[in-house]
Short mmCIF file of C-alpha atoms (C1' of nucleotides) in Angstrom, two decimals:
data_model
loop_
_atom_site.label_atom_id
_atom_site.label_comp_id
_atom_site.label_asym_id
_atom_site.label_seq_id
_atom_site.Cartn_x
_atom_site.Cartn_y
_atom_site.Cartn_z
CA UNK A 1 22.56 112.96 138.89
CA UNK A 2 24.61 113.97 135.36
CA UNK A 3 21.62 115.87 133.62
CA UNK A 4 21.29 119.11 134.78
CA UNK A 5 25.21 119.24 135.84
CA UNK A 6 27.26 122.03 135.09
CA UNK A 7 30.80 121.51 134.43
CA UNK A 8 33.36 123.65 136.32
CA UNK A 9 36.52 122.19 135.32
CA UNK A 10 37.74 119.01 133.08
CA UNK A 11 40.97 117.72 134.27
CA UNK A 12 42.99 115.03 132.36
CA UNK A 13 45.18 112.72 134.19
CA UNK A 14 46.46 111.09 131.49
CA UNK A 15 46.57 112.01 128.32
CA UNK A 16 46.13 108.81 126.44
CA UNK A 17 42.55 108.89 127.31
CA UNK A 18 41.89 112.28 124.37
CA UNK A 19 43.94 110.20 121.84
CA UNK A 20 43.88 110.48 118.78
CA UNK A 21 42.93 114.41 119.82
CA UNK A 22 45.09 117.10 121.86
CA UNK A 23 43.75 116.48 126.06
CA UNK A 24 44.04 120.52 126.26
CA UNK A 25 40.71 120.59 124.12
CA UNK A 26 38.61 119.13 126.82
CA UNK A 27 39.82 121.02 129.44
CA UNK A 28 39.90 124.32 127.60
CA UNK A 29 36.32 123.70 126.01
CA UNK A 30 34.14 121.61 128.80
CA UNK A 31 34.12 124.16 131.67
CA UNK A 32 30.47 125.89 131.66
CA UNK A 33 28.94 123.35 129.85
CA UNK A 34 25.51 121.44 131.07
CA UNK A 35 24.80 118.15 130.36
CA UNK A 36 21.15 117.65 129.13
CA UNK A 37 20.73 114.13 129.02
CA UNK A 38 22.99 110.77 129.48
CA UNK A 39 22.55 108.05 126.62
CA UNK A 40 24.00 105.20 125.09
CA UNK A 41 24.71 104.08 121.49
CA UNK A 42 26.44 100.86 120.86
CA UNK A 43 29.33 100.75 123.32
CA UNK A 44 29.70 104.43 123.66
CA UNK A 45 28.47 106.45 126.58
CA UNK A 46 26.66 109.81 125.93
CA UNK A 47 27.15 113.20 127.20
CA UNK A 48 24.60 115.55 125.45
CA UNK A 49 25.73 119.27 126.33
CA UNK A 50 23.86 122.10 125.47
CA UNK A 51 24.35 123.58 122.40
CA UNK A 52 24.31 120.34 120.65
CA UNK A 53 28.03 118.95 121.49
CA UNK A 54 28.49 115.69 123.17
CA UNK A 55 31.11 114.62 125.29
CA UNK A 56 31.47 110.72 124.14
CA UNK A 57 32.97 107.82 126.24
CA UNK A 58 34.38 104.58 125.72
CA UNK A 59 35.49 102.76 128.63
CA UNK A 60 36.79 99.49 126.11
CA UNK A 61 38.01 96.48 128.62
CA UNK A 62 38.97 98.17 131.74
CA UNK A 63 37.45 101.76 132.18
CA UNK A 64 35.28 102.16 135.29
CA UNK A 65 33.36 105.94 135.69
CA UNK A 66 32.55 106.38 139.38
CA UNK A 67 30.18 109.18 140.32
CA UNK A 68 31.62 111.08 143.13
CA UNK A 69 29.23 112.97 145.45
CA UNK A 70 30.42 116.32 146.86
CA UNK A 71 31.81 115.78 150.21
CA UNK A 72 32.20 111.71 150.01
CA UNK A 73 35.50 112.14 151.46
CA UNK A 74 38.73 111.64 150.29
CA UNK A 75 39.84 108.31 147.82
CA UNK A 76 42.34 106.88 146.48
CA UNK A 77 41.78 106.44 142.38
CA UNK A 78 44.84 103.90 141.01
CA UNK A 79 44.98 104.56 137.08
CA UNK A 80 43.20 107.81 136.65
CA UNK A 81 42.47 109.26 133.20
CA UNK A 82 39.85 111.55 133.95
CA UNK A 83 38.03 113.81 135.90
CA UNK A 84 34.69 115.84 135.59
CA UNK A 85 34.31 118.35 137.99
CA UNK A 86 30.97 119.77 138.42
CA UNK A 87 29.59 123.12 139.87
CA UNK A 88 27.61 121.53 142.59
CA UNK A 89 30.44 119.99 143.79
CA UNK A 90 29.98 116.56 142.35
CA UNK A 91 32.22 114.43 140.27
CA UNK A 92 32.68 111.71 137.76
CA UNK A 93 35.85 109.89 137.95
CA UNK A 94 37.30 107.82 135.22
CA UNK A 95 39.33 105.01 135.78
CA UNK A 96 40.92 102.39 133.09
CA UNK A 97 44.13 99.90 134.17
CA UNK A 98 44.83 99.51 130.72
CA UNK A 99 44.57 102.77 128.99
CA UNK A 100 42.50 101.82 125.75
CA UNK A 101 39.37 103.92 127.24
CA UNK A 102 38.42 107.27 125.55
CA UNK A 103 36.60 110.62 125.84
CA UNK A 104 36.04 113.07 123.31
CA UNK A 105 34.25 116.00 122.95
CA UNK A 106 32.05 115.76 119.41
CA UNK A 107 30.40 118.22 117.14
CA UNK A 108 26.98 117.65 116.76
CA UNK A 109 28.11 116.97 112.94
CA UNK A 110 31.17 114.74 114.55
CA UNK A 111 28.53 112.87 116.39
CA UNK A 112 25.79 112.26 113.85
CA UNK A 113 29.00 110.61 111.12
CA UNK A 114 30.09 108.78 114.30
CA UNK A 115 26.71 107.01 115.26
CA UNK A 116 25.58 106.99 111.71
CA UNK A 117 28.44 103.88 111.14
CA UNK A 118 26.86 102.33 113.44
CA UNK A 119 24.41 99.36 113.00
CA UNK A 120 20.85 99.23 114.55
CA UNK A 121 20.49 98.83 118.54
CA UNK A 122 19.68 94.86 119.24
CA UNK A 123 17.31 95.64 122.37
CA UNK A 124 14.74 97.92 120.58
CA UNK A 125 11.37 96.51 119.57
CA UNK A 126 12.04 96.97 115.94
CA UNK A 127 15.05 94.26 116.74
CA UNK A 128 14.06 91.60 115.77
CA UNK A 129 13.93 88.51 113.45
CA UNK A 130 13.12 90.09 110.70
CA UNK A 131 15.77 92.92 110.55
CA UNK A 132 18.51 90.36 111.81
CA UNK A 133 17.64 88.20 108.41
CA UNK A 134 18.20 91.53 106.76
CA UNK A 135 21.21 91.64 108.16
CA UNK A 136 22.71 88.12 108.03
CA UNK A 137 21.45 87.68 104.24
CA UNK A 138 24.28 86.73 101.43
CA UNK A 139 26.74 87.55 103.79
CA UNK A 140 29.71 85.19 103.90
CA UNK A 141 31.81 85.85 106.75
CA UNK A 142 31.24 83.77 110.19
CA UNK A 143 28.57 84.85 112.10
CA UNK A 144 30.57 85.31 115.02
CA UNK A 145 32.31 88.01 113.22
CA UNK A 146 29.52 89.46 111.85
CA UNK A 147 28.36 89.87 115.33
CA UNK A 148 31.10 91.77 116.44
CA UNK A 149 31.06 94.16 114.23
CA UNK A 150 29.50 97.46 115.09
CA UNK A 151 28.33 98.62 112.08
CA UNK A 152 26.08 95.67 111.39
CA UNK A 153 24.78 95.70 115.18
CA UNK A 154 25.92 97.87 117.94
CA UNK A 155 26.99 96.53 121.33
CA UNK A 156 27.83 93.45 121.19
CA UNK A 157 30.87 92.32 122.82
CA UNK A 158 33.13 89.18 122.86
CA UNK A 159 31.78 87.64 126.03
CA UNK A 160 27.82 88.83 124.36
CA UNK A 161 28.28 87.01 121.12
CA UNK A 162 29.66 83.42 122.54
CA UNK A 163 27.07 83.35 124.84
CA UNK A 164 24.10 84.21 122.74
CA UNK A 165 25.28 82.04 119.89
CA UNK A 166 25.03 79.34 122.72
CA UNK A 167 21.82 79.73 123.85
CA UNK A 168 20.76 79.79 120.03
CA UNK A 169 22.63 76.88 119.89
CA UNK A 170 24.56 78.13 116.39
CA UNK A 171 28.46 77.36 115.96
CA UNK A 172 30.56 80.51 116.08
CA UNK A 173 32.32 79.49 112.61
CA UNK A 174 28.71 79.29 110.35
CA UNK A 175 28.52 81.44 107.55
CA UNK A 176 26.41 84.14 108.30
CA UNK A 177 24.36 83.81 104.79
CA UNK A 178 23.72 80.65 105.83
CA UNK A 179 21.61 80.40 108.71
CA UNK A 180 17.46 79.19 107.87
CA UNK A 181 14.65 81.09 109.44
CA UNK A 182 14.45 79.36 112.67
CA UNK A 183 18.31 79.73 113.55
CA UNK A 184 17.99 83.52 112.79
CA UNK A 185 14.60 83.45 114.85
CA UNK A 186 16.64 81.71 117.46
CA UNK A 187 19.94 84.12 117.63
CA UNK A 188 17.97 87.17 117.81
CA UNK A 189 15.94 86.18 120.93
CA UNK A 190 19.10 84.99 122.14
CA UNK A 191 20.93 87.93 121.45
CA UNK A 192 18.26 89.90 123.37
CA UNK A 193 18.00 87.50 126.16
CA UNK A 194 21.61 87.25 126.68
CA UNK A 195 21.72 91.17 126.83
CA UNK A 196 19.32 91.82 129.08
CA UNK A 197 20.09 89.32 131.65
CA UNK A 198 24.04 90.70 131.96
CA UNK A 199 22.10 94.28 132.33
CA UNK A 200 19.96 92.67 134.50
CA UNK A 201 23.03 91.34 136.69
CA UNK A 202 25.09 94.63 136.39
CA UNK A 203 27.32 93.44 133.60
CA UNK A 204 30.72 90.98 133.63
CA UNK A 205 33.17 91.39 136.42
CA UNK A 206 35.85 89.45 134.67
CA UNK A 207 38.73 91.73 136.27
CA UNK A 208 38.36 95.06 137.65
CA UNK A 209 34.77 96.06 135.99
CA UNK A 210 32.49 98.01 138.39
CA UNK A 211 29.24 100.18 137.62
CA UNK A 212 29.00 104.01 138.74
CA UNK A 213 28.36 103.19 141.89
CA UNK A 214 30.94 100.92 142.39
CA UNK A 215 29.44 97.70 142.55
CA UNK A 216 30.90 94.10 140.60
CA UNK A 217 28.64 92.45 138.00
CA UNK A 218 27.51 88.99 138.04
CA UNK A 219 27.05 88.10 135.14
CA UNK A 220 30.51 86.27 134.84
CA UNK A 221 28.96 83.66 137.28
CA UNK A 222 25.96 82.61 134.35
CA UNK A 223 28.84 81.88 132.01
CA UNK A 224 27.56 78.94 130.17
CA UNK A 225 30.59 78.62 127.53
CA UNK A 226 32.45 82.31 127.80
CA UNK A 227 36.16 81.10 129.33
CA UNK A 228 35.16 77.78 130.06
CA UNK A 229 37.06 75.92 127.89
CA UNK A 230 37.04 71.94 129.07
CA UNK A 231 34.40 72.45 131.58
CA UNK A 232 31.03 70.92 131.17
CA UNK A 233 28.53 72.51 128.83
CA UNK A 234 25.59 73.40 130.93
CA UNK A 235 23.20 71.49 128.03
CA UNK A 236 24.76 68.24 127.20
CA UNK A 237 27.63 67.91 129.43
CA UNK A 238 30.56 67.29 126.82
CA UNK A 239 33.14 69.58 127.10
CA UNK A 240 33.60 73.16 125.76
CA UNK A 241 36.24 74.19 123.27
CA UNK A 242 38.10 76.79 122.70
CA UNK A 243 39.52 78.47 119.13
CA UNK A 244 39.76 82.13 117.32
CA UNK A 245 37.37 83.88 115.53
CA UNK A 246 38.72 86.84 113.80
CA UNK A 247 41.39 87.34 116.11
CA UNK A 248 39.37 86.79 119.51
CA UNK A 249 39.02 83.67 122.05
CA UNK A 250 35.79 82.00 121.11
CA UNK A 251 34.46 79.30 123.11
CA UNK A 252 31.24 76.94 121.95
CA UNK A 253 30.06 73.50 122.77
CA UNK A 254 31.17 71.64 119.81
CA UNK A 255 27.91 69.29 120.22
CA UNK A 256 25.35 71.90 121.16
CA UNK A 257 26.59 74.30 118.11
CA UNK A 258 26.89 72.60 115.23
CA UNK A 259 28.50 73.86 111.88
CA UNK A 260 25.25 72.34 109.84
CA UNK A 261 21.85 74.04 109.41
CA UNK A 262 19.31 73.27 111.97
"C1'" DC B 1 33.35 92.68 99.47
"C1'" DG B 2 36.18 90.45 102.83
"C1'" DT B 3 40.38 88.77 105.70
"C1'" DT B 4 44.41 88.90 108.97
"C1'" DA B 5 48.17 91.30 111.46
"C1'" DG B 6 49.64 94.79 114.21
"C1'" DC B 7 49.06 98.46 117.44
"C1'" DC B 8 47.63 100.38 121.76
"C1'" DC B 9 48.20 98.72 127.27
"C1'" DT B 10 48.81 96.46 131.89
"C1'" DG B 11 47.95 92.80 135.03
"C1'" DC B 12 47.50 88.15 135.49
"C1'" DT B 13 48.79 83.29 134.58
"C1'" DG B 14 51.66 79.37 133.66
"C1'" DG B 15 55.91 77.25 132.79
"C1'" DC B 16 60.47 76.48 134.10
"C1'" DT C 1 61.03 82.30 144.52
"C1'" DG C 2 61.63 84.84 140.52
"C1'" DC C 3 61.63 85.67 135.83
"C1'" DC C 4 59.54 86.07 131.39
"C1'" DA C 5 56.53 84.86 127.54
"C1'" DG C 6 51.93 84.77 126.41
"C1'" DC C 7 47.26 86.12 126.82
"C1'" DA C 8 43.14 89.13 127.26
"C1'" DG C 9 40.30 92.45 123.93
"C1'" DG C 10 37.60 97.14 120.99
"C1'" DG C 11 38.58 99.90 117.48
"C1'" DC C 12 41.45 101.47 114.19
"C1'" DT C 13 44.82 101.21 110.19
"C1'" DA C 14 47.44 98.83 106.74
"C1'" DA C 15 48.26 95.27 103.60
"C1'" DC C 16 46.39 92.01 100.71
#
DNA sequence: CGTTAGCCCTGCTGGC
DNA sequence: TGCCAGCAGGGCTAAC
């Protein structure tokens, strides 16, 4: 359990993880701090420390955090970053193969400009159709794009918006601007839909992701488009396609998702 | 307002 | 079998 956790000693493995900040900060500023609550905003994970600083995580592509009970016995942790050591004796461990994961230690200031960019949270109950044609409206950029971008909605990932725009049956490459009512009634069920099913399923295991307590997610096995590029789309059996939207693999169903209105 | 390119990084894949 | 180029992607900056 994080909240209530007192924290005896921050040690950084490597110090690409405090980048673009000095990794002497965390371990000269964390120790007898307590953690008052775990949250999430967007794609960051939440720290709240007493006092009103936040320790604030990003584990990108390849970061795994593995809560460590005292006593589990010794382990061997390939590509360490970071480590939390707690009073009780506990530990949270912080793994990432490819080294684009980071921590910081916020301000409460810091944080509020930080979250502040960001756009609203898509699995609230004031998401909905209504604020996504808020958000979609006059904007010409395609709506894959506009998807992906954090400070128009938070938390959406590559793998999140291919698969939603699926099951909304929308083609990645559609202006934004120019999606009617029912499309935009379509994408934002889909959106949550898609969300809560790869929560539901402990997130995608692609390579090397695992939740805190070590387990693979599954929801790389519901797939319906996401890296299948000339297998059979699960709705009309042609074949899916693969291209680039701004700068990312995007894969669709060229028959199921098409580029007019409907 | 918007775009794309490049950077960061390492492990995997495919071609020869 | 071994090598190497290319790919994967979230957030940021720079250039346009």
């Amino acid at each position: 359990m994080l909240t209530g956790e007192e924290i005896a000693r921050a040690c950084v493995i490597d110090a690409r993880v405090t980048r673009p900040k000095k990794p002497q900060v965390l371990a000269a500023k964390l120790p007898g701090k307590k953690i008052s609550g775990v949250t999430r905003r967007g794609k960051y994970l939440r720290l709240e420390l007493v006092g009103g600083s936040m320790m604030v995580i990003h584990l990108r592509m390849t970061g795994v955090l593995t809560y460590v009970e005292k006593g589990a016995g010794q382990s061997n942790w390939p590509h360490l970053s970071l480590i939390l050591e707690f009073t009780g004796g506990d530990s949270l461990v912080f793994q990432d193969q490819r080294r684009f994961g980071t921590a910081a230690l916020l301000t409460a200031p810091e944080a509020a400009s930080l979250f502040g960019r960001l756009g609203p949270e898509p699995l609230t109950r004031s998401f909905g159709a209504v604020q996504l044609a808020r958000l979609v409206r006059n904007r010409k950029r395609p709506v894959k794009s506009l998807l992906l971008d954090q400070g128009v909605i938070a938390g959406i990932g590559n793998i999140y918006a291919d698969e939603a725009l699926f099951r909304a049956r929308i083609h990645p490459l559609r202006d934004a601007g120019s999606l009617n009512e029912a499309e935009v009634k379509r994408l934002s069920g889909a959106i949550k839909s898609t969300l809560r099913d790869a929560i539901k399923l402990e997130g995608s295991s692609i390579s090397n992701y695992r939740s805190a307590r070590g387990r693979r997610g599954r929801f790389q096995e519901t797939f319906r488009v996401h890296r299948r590029q000339g297998e059979p789309c699960p709705g009309c059996g042609g074949s899916v396609e693969k291209t680039r939207v701004g700068g990312r693999g995007t894969y669709f169903c060229p028959v199921c998702q098409k580029m007019t209105p409907g």
